[in-house]
């Protein structure tokens, strides 16, 4: 583990939450991630759930607010939480808004300069980070993926674009159709350019039709979410799944908003969903 720098270690529910820094080849700079190792990891290898966080977040939001560690310990499930974006660059305008640049990497591979140099979060999440985790921790090669909002978008596209790599996928309030919402249009223009035809490669709703694997989707969406109508549009994914015959469980939760109060209320269901597929 010489390539990993331990930043912190905290015991929780018999396991350990650890934060590490390492130099990433994908983003050409230092990245930080958190990992929860359940108590079972002391004697055996355990499967991994990758969690992708949303706009303005980093690796700590989920570990501090989701309340996932009790159930993860019970299920024998490791959880890896990467950061949302490359850090350390200082491109013009990169830090000026919450929905582009810093903390808004959107889990895609940018092709517009200067972001094409370092904004390769898709490569980092799908390839580099799992290889690092599997080489340095007591985990199996079985993995699942989940996330919230922008991270829910990331989880969906990672699973849809990589058949066979993930045992299961779920999301909380995901941006399911970024090519048709303000958040996505802004990010995709800045990272991918003006050719909207190329955007579909990074849009879950567009990917459903030709998905090579019909991995069931579990999605929770709060009905009191302020971003529901303009940004999230779960009905677009619902229609696409119905037309393609893709299994989707979309649970609309009355009264719940976009926050981690919502996530913590239903995270146990998602962990059990993933543990069933992984074990």
PDB file of C-alpha atoms in Angstrom:
ATOM      1  CA  UNK A   1       0.000   0.000   0.000  1.00  0.00           C
ATOM      2  CA  UNK A   2       2.972   2.300  -0.506  1.00  0.00           C
ATOM      3  CA  UNK A   3       1.064   4.223  -3.174  1.00  0.00           C
ATOM      4  CA  UNK A   4      -1.691   5.072  -0.686  1.00  0.00           C
ATOM      5  CA  UNK A   5      -1.386   7.746   2.012  1.00  0.00           C
ATOM      6  CA  UNK A   6      -3.675   7.126   4.980  1.00  0.00           C
ATOM      7  CA  UNK A   7      -5.375  10.370   6.026  1.00  0.00           C
ATOM      8  CA  UNK A   8      -7.703   9.151   8.771  1.00  0.00           C
ATOM      9  CA  UNK A   9      -9.118   6.012  10.367  1.00  0.00           C
ATOM     10  CA  UNK A  10     -12.278   5.772  12.477  1.00  0.00           C
ATOM     11  CA  UNK A  11     -13.938   2.659  13.877  1.00  0.00           C
ATOM     12  CA  UNK A  12     -17.662   2.235  13.227  1.00  0.00           C
ATOM     13  CA  UNK A  13     -19.945  -0.748  13.913  1.00  0.00           C
ATOM     14  CA  UNK A  14     -16.987  -3.077  14.302  1.00  0.00           C
ATOM     15  CA  UNK A  15     -15.382  -1.999  11.028  1.00  0.00           C
ATOM     16  CA  UNK A  16     -13.232   0.897   9.890  1.00  0.00           C
ATOM     17  CA  UNK A  17     -13.837   4.048   7.849  1.00  0.00           C
ATOM     18  CA  UNK A  18     -10.538   5.018   6.270  1.00  0.00           C
ATOM     19  CA  UNK A  19      -9.584   7.906   3.992  1.00  0.00           C
ATOM     20  CA  UNK A  20      -6.669   7.710   1.595  1.00  0.00           C
ATOM     21  CA  UNK A  21      -4.897   9.981  -0.850  1.00  0.00           C
ATOM     22  CA  UNK A  22      -3.194   8.671  -3.970  1.00  0.00           C
ATOM     23  CA  UNK A  23      -1.895   9.937  -7.298  1.00  0.00           C
ATOM     24  CA  UNK A  24      -4.308   9.171 -10.107  1.00  0.00           C
ATOM     25  CA  UNK A  25      -3.204   8.501 -13.654  1.00  0.00           C
ATOM     26  CA  UNK A  26      -6.718   9.139 -14.963  1.00  0.00           C
ATOM     27  CA  UNK A  27      -7.007  12.693 -13.667  1.00  0.00           C
ATOM     28  CA  UNK A  28      -3.275  13.416 -13.517  1.00  0.00           C
ATOM     29  CA  UNK A  29      -3.290  14.496  -9.908  1.00  0.00           C
ATOM     30  CA  UNK A  30      -3.989  13.526  -6.330  1.00  0.00           C
ATOM     31  CA  UNK A  31      -7.359  12.036  -5.444  1.00  0.00           C
ATOM     32  CA  UNK A  32      -8.926  11.154  -2.099  1.00  0.00           C
ATOM     33  CA  UNK A  33     -11.362   8.326  -1.417  1.00  0.00           C
ATOM     34  CA  UNK A  34     -13.009   6.821   1.640  1.00  0.00           C
ATOM     35  CA  UNK A  35     -13.536   3.113   2.236  1.00  0.00           C
ATOM     36  CA  UNK A  36     -15.611   1.348   4.861  1.00  0.00           C
ATOM     37  CA  UNK A  37     -14.253  -2.091   5.701  1.00  0.00           C
ATOM     38  CA  UNK A  38     -16.803  -4.140   7.665  1.00  0.00           C
ATOM     39  CA  UNK A  39     -15.659  -6.405  10.529  1.00  0.00           C
ATOM     40  CA  UNK A  40     -15.797  -9.442   8.212  1.00  0.00           C
ATOM     41  CA  UNK A  41     -12.884  -7.969   6.218  1.00  0.00           C
ATOM     42  CA  UNK A  42     -10.533  -8.880   9.066  1.00  0.00           C
ATOM     43  CA  UNK A  43     -10.862 -12.575   8.226  1.00  0.00           C
ATOM     44  CA  UNK A  44     -12.098 -12.776   4.629  1.00  0.00           C
ATOM     45  CA  UNK A  45     -12.469 -10.845   1.397  1.00  0.00           C
ATOM     46  CA  UNK A  46     -15.735  -8.942   1.015  1.00  0.00           C
ATOM     47  CA  UNK A  47     -17.648  -7.519  -1.973  1.00  0.00           C
ATOM     48  CA  UNK A  48     -17.692  -3.787  -2.672  1.00  0.00           C
ATOM     49  CA  UNK A  49     -20.361  -1.163  -3.240  1.00  0.00           C
ATOM     50  CA  UNK A  50     -19.106   1.972  -5.006  1.00  0.00           C
ATOM     51  CA  UNK A  51     -21.000   5.116  -4.016  1.00  0.00           C
ATOM     52  CA  UNK A  52     -20.936   8.227  -6.228  1.00  0.00           C
ATOM     53  CA  UNK A  53     -21.917  11.519  -4.605  1.00  0.00           C
ATOM     54  CA  UNK A  54     -23.651  14.543  -6.096  1.00  0.00           C
ATOM     55  CA  UNK A  55     -22.988  18.180  -6.895  1.00  0.00           C
ATOM     56  CA  UNK A  56     -20.844  20.115  -4.364  1.00  0.00           C
ATOM     57  CA  UNK A  57     -19.980  16.883  -2.489  1.00  0.00           C
ATOM     58  CA  UNK A  58     -16.752  14.998  -1.885  1.00  0.00           C
ATOM     59  CA  UNK A  59     -15.860  11.598  -0.428  1.00  0.00           C
ATOM     60  CA  UNK A  60     -17.004  12.521   3.095  1.00  0.00           C
ATOM     61  CA  UNK A  61     -20.681  13.376   2.569  1.00  0.00           C
ATOM     62  CA  UNK A  62     -21.881   9.796   2.364  1.00  0.00           C
ATOM     63  CA  UNK A  63     -19.696   8.469   5.179  1.00  0.00           C
ATOM     64  CA  UNK A  64     -20.839  11.196   7.575  1.00  0.00           C
ATOM     65  CA  UNK A  65     -24.531  11.532   6.670  1.00  0.00           C
ATOM     66  CA  UNK A  66     -25.963   8.380   5.082  1.00  0.00           C
ATOM     67  CA  UNK A  67     -25.999   6.184   8.182  1.00  0.00           C
ATOM     68  CA  UNK A  68     -24.968   3.182   6.093  1.00  0.00           C
ATOM     69  CA  UNK A  69     -22.308   1.549   8.240  1.00  0.00           C
ATOM     70  CA  UNK A  70     -24.496  -0.417  10.632  1.00  0.00           C
ATOM     71  CA  UNK A  71     -26.194  -2.279   7.801  1.00  0.00           C
ATOM     72  CA  UNK A  72     -22.968  -2.594   5.793  1.00  0.00           C
ATOM     73  CA  UNK A  73     -21.364  -4.245   8.827  1.00  0.00           C
ATOM     74  CA  UNK A  74     -24.289  -6.621   9.205  1.00  0.00           C
ATOM     75  CA  UNK A  75     -24.171  -7.558   5.514  1.00  0.00           C
ATOM     76  CA  UNK A  76     -20.395  -7.790   5.251  1.00  0.00           C
ATOM     77  CA  UNK A  77     -20.218  -5.128   2.562  1.00  0.00           C
ATOM     78  CA  UNK A  78     -17.338  -2.729   1.876  1.00  0.00           C
ATOM     79  CA  UNK A  79     -18.284   0.726   0.610  1.00  0.00           C
ATOM     80  CA  UNK A  80     -15.947   2.903  -1.458  1.00  0.00           C
ATOM     81  CA  UNK A  81     -16.677   6.613  -1.827  1.00  0.00           C
ATOM     82  CA  UNK A  82     -14.531   8.479  -4.379  1.00  0.00           C
ATOM     83  CA  UNK A  83     -14.427  12.232  -4.722  1.00  0.00           C
ATOM     84  CA  UNK A  84     -16.711  13.761  -7.351  1.00  0.00           C
ATOM     85  CA  UNK A  85     -14.130  15.643  -9.391  1.00  0.00           C
ATOM     86  CA  UNK A  86     -10.432  16.167 -10.002  1.00  0.00           C
ATOM     87  CA  UNK A  87      -8.770  18.554  -7.560  1.00  0.00           C
ATOM     88  CA  UNK A  88      -5.753  20.788  -7.828  1.00  0.00           C
ATOM     89  CA  UNK A  89      -6.273  22.340 -11.245  1.00  0.00           C
ATOM     90  CA  UNK A  90      -7.205  25.973 -11.673  1.00  0.00           C
ATOM     91  CA  UNK A  91      -8.818  26.334 -15.068  1.00  0.00           C
ATOM     92  CA  UNK A  92     -10.536  29.612 -15.967  1.00  0.00           C
ATOM     93  CA  UNK A  93     -14.050  29.516 -14.493  1.00  0.00           C
ATOM     94  CA  UNK A  94     -13.546  26.117 -12.879  1.00  0.00           C
ATOM     95  CA  UNK A  95     -14.496  27.291  -9.387  1.00  0.00           C
ATOM     96  CA  UNK A  96     -17.162  29.884 -10.225  1.00  0.00           C
ATOM     97  CA  UNK A  97     -20.348  27.803  -9.967  1.00  0.00           C
ATOM     98  CA  UNK A  98     -21.637  24.798  -8.052  1.00  0.00           C
ATOM     99  CA  UNK A  99     -22.845  22.887 -11.120  1.00  0.00           C
ATOM    100  CA  UNK A 100     -19.735  22.930 -13.289  1.00  0.00           C
ATOM    101  CA  UNK A 101     -16.055  22.365 -12.653  1.00  0.00           C
ATOM    102  CA  UNK A 102     -15.105  21.807  -9.023  1.00  0.00           C
ATOM    103  CA  UNK A 103     -17.325  19.165  -7.427  1.00  0.00           C
ATOM    104  CA  UNK A 104     -19.246  18.696 -10.681  1.00  0.00           C
ATOM    105  CA  UNK A 105     -17.214  16.214 -12.708  1.00  0.00           C
ATOM    106  CA  UNK A 106     -20.390  14.345 -13.798  1.00  0.00           C
ATOM    107  CA  UNK A 107     -18.487  11.040 -13.997  1.00  0.00           C
ATOM    108  CA  UNK A 108     -17.785  11.417 -17.715  1.00  0.00           C
ATOM    109  CA  UNK A 109     -14.606  11.792 -19.782  1.00  0.00           C
ATOM    110  CA  UNK A 110     -14.231  15.377 -20.963  1.00  0.00           C
ATOM    111  CA  UNK A 111     -13.045  16.020 -24.511  1.00  0.00           C
ATOM    112  CA  UNK A 112     -13.055  19.835 -24.519  1.00  0.00           C
ATOM    113  CA  UNK A 113      -9.915  21.701 -23.482  1.00  0.00           C
ATOM    114  CA  UNK A 114      -8.704  22.361 -20.877  1.00  0.00           C
ATOM    115  CA  UNK A 115     -10.964  19.877 -19.071  1.00  0.00           C
ATOM    116  CA  UNK A 116      -9.948  17.035 -21.374  1.00  0.00           C
ATOM    117  CA  UNK A 117      -6.572  17.048 -19.635  1.00  0.00           C
ATOM    118  CA  UNK A 118      -7.831  15.959 -16.220  1.00  0.00           C
ATOM    119  CA  UNK A 119     -11.609  15.523 -16.105  1.00  0.00           C
ATOM    120  CA  UNK A 120     -11.672  11.760 -16.713  1.00  0.00           C
ATOM    121  CA  UNK A 121     -13.852  10.729 -13.790  1.00  0.00           C
ATOM    122  CA  UNK A 122     -15.482   7.933 -15.780  1.00  0.00           C
ATOM    123  CA  UNK A 123     -12.134   6.235 -16.343  1.00  0.00           C
ATOM    124  CA  UNK A 124     -11.226   6.795 -12.705  1.00  0.00           C
ATOM    125  CA  UNK A 125     -14.424   5.261 -11.307  1.00  0.00           C
ATOM    126  CA  UNK A 126     -14.817   2.391 -13.770  1.00  0.00           C
ATOM    127  CA  UNK A 127     -11.197   1.276 -14.152  1.00  0.00           C
ATOM    128  CA  UNK A 128      -8.502   2.893 -12.034  1.00  0.00           C
ATOM    129  CA  UNK A 129     -10.157   3.003  -8.623  1.00  0.00           C
ATOM    130  CA  UNK A 130     -11.482  -0.592  -8.628  1.00  0.00           C
ATOM    131  CA  UNK A 131      -8.046  -1.869  -9.646  1.00  0.00           C
ATOM    132  CA  UNK A 132      -6.495   0.096  -6.782  1.00  0.00           C
ATOM    133  CA  UNK A 133      -9.059  -1.152  -4.263  1.00  0.00           C
ATOM    134  CA  UNK A 134      -8.772  -4.783  -5.320  1.00  0.00           C
ATOM    135  CA  UNK A 135      -4.969  -4.647  -5.183  1.00  0.00           C
ATOM    136  CA  UNK A 136      -4.743  -3.102  -1.715  1.00  0.00           C
ATOM    137  CA  UNK A 137      -7.716  -4.214   0.386  1.00  0.00           C
ATOM    138  CA  UNK A 138      -9.346  -7.509   1.418  1.00  0.00           C
ATOM    139  CA  UNK A 139     -12.110  -7.363  -1.171  1.00  0.00           C
ATOM    140  CA  UNK A 140     -13.385  -9.648  -3.915  1.00  0.00           C
ATOM    141  CA  UNK A 141     -13.799  -8.655  -7.558  1.00  0.00           C
ATOM    142  CA  UNK A 142     -17.585  -8.563  -7.146  1.00  0.00           C
ATOM    143  CA  UNK A 143     -18.867  -5.000  -7.128  1.00  0.00           C
ATOM    144  CA  UNK A 144     -22.031  -2.952  -7.346  1.00  0.00           C
ATOM    145  CA  UNK A 145     -22.614   0.757  -7.796  1.00  0.00           C
ATOM    146  CA  UNK A 146     -24.977   3.403  -6.464  1.00  0.00           C
ATOM    147  CA  UNK A 147     -25.160   7.159  -6.077  1.00  0.00           C
ATOM    148  CA  UNK A 148     -27.168  10.320  -5.517  1.00  0.00           C
ATOM    149  CA  UNK A 149     -28.239  13.030  -7.969  1.00  0.00           C
ATOM    150  CA  UNK A 150     -25.208  13.645 -10.220  1.00  0.00           C
ATOM    151  CA  UNK A 151     -23.777  10.498  -8.655  1.00  0.00           C
ATOM    152  CA  UNK A 152     -26.968   8.610  -9.432  1.00  0.00           C
ATOM    153  CA  UNK A 153     -26.452   9.611 -13.056  1.00  0.00           C
ATOM    154  CA  UNK A 154     -22.884   8.346 -12.747  1.00  0.00           C
ATOM    155  CA  UNK A 155     -23.953   5.014 -11.267  1.00  0.00           C
ATOM    156  CA  UNK A 156     -26.503   4.421 -14.010  1.00  0.00           C
ATOM    157  CA  UNK A 157     -24.185   5.187 -16.915  1.00  0.00           C
ATOM    158  CA  UNK A 158     -21.309   3.185 -15.426  1.00  0.00           C
ATOM    159  CA  UNK A 159     -23.551   0.129 -15.130  1.00  0.00           C
ATOM    160  CA  UNK A 160     -25.237   0.572 -18.517  1.00  0.00           C
ATOM    161  CA  UNK A 161     -21.947   1.098 -20.361  1.00  0.00           C
ATOM    162  CA  UNK A 162     -20.157  -1.845 -18.743  1.00  0.00           C
ATOM    163  CA  UNK A 163     -22.255  -5.015 -18.955  1.00  0.00           C
ATOM    164  CA  UNK A 164     -21.059  -7.703 -16.612  1.00  0.00           C
ATOM    165  CA  UNK A 165     -18.898  -5.434 -14.473  1.00  0.00           C
ATOM    166  CA  UNK A 166     -21.453  -4.677 -11.753  1.00  0.00           C
ATOM    167  CA  UNK A 167     -23.722  -7.149  -9.989  1.00  0.00           C
ATOM    168  CA  UNK A 168     -26.342  -4.493  -9.239  1.00  0.00           C
ATOM    169  CA  UNK A 169     -27.084  -0.785  -9.553  1.00  0.00           C
ATOM    170  CA  UNK A 170     -29.275   1.697  -7.705  1.00  0.00           C
ATOM    171  CA  UNK A 171     -29.703   5.440  -7.342  1.00  0.00           C
ATOM    172  CA  UNK A 172     -31.280   8.150  -5.223  1.00  0.00           C
ATOM    173  CA  UNK A 173     -32.845  11.057  -7.149  1.00  0.00           C
ATOM    174  CA  UNK A 174     -30.582  10.557 -10.180  1.00  0.00           C
ATOM    175  CA  UNK A 175     -30.203  12.957 -13.090  1.00  0.00           C
ATOM    176  CA  UNK A 176     -31.536  10.386 -15.544  1.00  0.00           C
ATOM    177  CA  UNK A 177     -31.742  12.517 -18.686  1.00  0.00           C
ATOM    178  CA  UNK A 178     -28.922  15.099 -18.495  1.00  0.00           C
ATOM    179  CA  UNK A 179     -29.096  15.929 -22.208  1.00  0.00           C
ATOM    180  CA  UNK A 180     -32.505  17.473 -21.507  1.00  0.00           C
ATOM    181  CA  UNK A 181     -32.035  19.363 -18.231  1.00  0.00           C
ATOM    182  CA  UNK A 182     -30.170  22.563 -17.288  1.00  0.00           C
ATOM    183  CA  UNK A 183     -27.554  20.850 -15.111  1.00  0.00           C
ATOM    184  CA  UNK A 184     -26.677  18.367 -17.804  1.00  0.00           C
ATOM    185  CA  UNK A 185     -26.781  20.804 -20.687  1.00  0.00           C
ATOM    186  CA  UNK A 186     -24.366  23.137 -18.920  1.00  0.00           C
ATOM    187  CA  UNK A 187     -21.946  20.375 -17.922  1.00  0.00           C
ATOM    188  CA  UNK A 188     -22.049  18.496 -21.211  1.00  0.00           C
ATOM    189  CA  UNK A 189     -21.482  21.648 -23.242  1.00  0.00           C
ATOM    190  CA  UNK A 190     -18.443  22.510 -21.146  1.00  0.00           C
ATOM    191  CA  UNK A 191     -16.986  19.007 -21.049  1.00  0.00           C
ATOM    192  CA  UNK A 192     -18.129  17.460 -24.341  1.00  0.00           C
ATOM    193  CA  UNK A 193     -18.720  20.374 -26.723  1.00  0.00           C
ATOM    194  CA  UNK A 194     -21.659  21.543 -28.797  1.00  0.00           C
ATOM    195  CA  UNK A 195     -22.366  18.319 -30.720  1.00  0.00           C
ATOM    196  CA  UNK A 196     -25.396  17.035 -28.822  1.00  0.00           C
ATOM    197  CA  UNK A 197     -25.380  13.755 -30.704  1.00  0.00           C
ATOM    198  CA  UNK A 198     -22.302  12.745 -28.739  1.00  0.00           C
ATOM    199  CA  UNK A 199     -23.994  13.545 -25.428  1.00  0.00           C
ATOM    200  CA  UNK A 200     -26.237  10.482 -25.647  1.00  0.00           C
ATOM    201  CA  UNK A 201     -23.277   8.253 -24.806  1.00  0.00           C
ATOM    202  CA  UNK A 202     -23.419   9.704 -21.286  1.00  0.00           C
ATOM    203  CA  UNK A 203     -27.192   9.811 -20.811  1.00  0.00           C
ATOM    204  CA  UNK A 204     -28.893   6.934 -18.989  1.00  0.00           C
ATOM    205  CA  UNK A 205     -32.247   7.421 -20.682  1.00  0.00           C
ATOM    206  CA  UNK A 206     -30.579   7.306 -24.113  1.00  0.00           C
ATOM    207  CA  UNK A 207     -28.472   4.255 -23.209  1.00  0.00           C
ATOM    208  CA  UNK A 208     -31.409   2.107 -22.126  1.00  0.00           C
ATOM    209  CA  UNK A 209     -32.627   1.244 -25.630  1.00  0.00           C
ATOM    210  CA  UNK A 210     -29.420  -0.488 -26.706  1.00  0.00           C
ATOM    211  CA  UNK A 211     -28.206  -1.740 -23.314  1.00  0.00           C
ATOM    212  CA  UNK A 212     -26.493  -5.123 -23.706  1.00  0.00           C
ATOM    213  CA  UNK A 213     -27.422  -6.178 -20.185  1.00  0.00           C
ATOM    214  CA  UNK A 214     -30.824  -5.785 -18.571  1.00  0.00           C
ATOM    215  CA  UNK A 215     -29.540  -5.177 -15.063  1.00  0.00           C
ATOM    216  CA  UNK A 216     -32.518  -4.256 -12.842  1.00  0.00           C
ATOM    217  CA  UNK A 217     -32.543  -0.598 -11.777  1.00  0.00           C
ATOM    218  CA  UNK A 218     -33.618   0.404  -8.266  1.00  0.00           C
ATOM    219  CA  UNK A 219     -34.363   4.113  -7.898  1.00  0.00           C
ATOM    220  CA  UNK A 220     -35.814   6.103  -5.008  1.00  0.00           C
ATOM    221  CA  UNK A 221     -37.135   9.585  -5.754  1.00  0.00           C
ATOM    222  CA  UNK A 222     -38.545  12.019  -3.226  1.00  0.00           C
ATOM    223  CA  UNK A 223     -41.765  13.657  -4.349  1.00  0.00           C
ATOM    224  CA  UNK A 224     -40.928  16.870  -2.441  1.00  0.00           C
ATOM    225  CA  UNK A 225     -37.567  17.195  -4.206  1.00  0.00           C
ATOM    226  CA  UNK A 226     -37.094  20.797  -5.371  1.00  0.00           C
ATOM    227  CA  UNK A 227     -35.188  19.569  -8.446  1.00  0.00           C
ATOM    228  CA  UNK A 228     -37.692  16.907  -9.492  1.00  0.00           C
ATOM    229  CA  UNK A 229     -39.472  18.666 -12.348  1.00  0.00           C
ATOM    230  CA  UNK A 230     -36.695  20.722 -13.936  1.00  0.00           C
ATOM    231  CA  UNK A 231     -33.585  18.611 -13.404  1.00  0.00           C
ATOM    232  CA  UNK A 232     -34.336  14.982 -12.524  1.00  0.00           C
ATOM    233  CA  UNK A 233     -37.294  13.960 -14.715  1.00  0.00           C
ATOM    234  CA  UNK A 234     -37.567  10.285 -13.686  1.00  0.00           C
ATOM    235  CA  UNK A 235     -40.522   9.836 -16.008  1.00  0.00           C
ATOM    236  CA  UNK A 236     -38.136  10.025 -18.996  1.00  0.00           C
ATOM    237  CA  UNK A 237     -36.244   6.974 -17.766  1.00  0.00           C
ATOM    238  CA  UNK A 238     -39.494   5.259 -16.872  1.00  0.00           C
ATOM    239  CA  UNK A 239     -40.757   5.598 -20.447  1.00  0.00           C
ATOM    240  CA  UNK A 240     -37.435   4.434 -21.921  1.00  0.00           C
ATOM    241  CA  UNK A 241     -37.375   1.353 -19.680  1.00  0.00           C
ATOM    242  CA  UNK A 242     -40.955   0.473 -20.529  1.00  0.00           C
ATOM    243  CA  UNK A 243     -40.281   0.733 -24.251  1.00  0.00           C
ATOM    244  CA  UNK A 244     -37.090  -1.334 -24.044  1.00  0.00           C
ATOM    245  CA  UNK A 245     -38.370  -3.879 -21.567  1.00  0.00           C
ATOM    246  CA  UNK A 246     -35.682  -2.897 -19.077  1.00  0.00           C
ATOM    247  CA  UNK A 247     -36.490  -3.816 -15.447  1.00  0.00           C
ATOM    248  CA  UNK A 248     -37.002  -0.716 -13.316  1.00  0.00           C
ATOM    249  CA  UNK A 249     -38.234  -0.281  -9.766  1.00  0.00           C
ATOM    250  CA  UNK A 250     -38.951   3.445  -9.348  1.00  0.00           C
ATOM    251  CA  UNK A 251     -40.179   4.229  -5.857  1.00  0.00           C
ATOM    252  CA  UNK A 252     -41.702   7.673  -5.472  1.00  0.00           C
ATOM    253  CA  UNK A 253     -41.454   8.641  -1.811  1.00  0.00           C
ATOM    254  CA  UNK A 254     -44.059  11.198  -0.622  1.00  0.00           C
ATOM    255  CA  UNK A 255     -42.730  14.120   1.421  1.00  0.00           C
ATOM    256  CA  UNK A 256     -39.017  13.421   0.923  1.00  0.00           C
ATOM    257  CA  UNK A 257     -36.627  16.005  -0.531  1.00  0.00           C
ATOM    258  CA  UNK A 258     -33.162  15.845  -2.161  1.00  0.00           C
ATOM    259  CA  UNK A 259     -31.122  15.697   1.043  1.00  0.00           C
ATOM    260  CA  UNK A 260     -29.229  13.052   2.976  1.00  0.00           C
ATOM    261  CA  UNK A 261     -32.222  12.840   5.327  1.00  0.00           C
ATOM    262  CA  UNK A 262     -33.936  11.192   2.352  1.00  0.00           C
ATOM    263  CA  UNK A 263     -30.951   8.964   1.579  1.00  0.00           C
ATOM    264  CA  UNK A 264     -30.540   7.825   5.195  1.00  0.00           C
ATOM    265  CA  UNK A 265     -34.232   6.900   5.318  1.00  0.00           C
ATOM    266  CA  UNK A 266     -33.921   4.296   2.562  1.00  0.00           C
ATOM    267  CA  UNK A 267     -30.219   3.396   2.422  1.00  0.00           C
ATOM    268  CA  UNK A 268     -30.791   0.053   4.183  1.00  0.00           C
ATOM    269  CA  UNK A 269     -33.082  -1.062   1.352  1.00  0.00           C
ATOM    270  CA  UNK A 270     -30.393  -0.262  -1.190  1.00  0.00           C
ATOM    271  CA  UNK A 271     -27.652  -2.015   0.756  1.00  0.00           C
ATOM    272  CA  UNK A 272     -29.795  -5.131   1.052  1.00  0.00           C
ATOM    273  CA  UNK A 273     -30.534  -4.932  -2.688  1.00  0.00           C
ATOM    274  CA  UNK A 274     -26.835  -4.885  -3.474  1.00  0.00           C
ATOM    275  CA  UNK A 275     -25.835  -7.483  -0.890  1.00  0.00           C
ATOM    276  CA  UNK A 276     -28.356  -9.937  -2.329  1.00  0.00           C
ATOM    277  CA  UNK A 277     -26.822  -9.540  -5.795  1.00  0.00           C
ATOM    278  CA  UNK A 278     -23.237  -9.639  -4.531  1.00  0.00           C
ATOM    279  CA  UNK A 279     -23.511 -12.622  -2.218  1.00  0.00           C
TER     280      UNK A 279
END
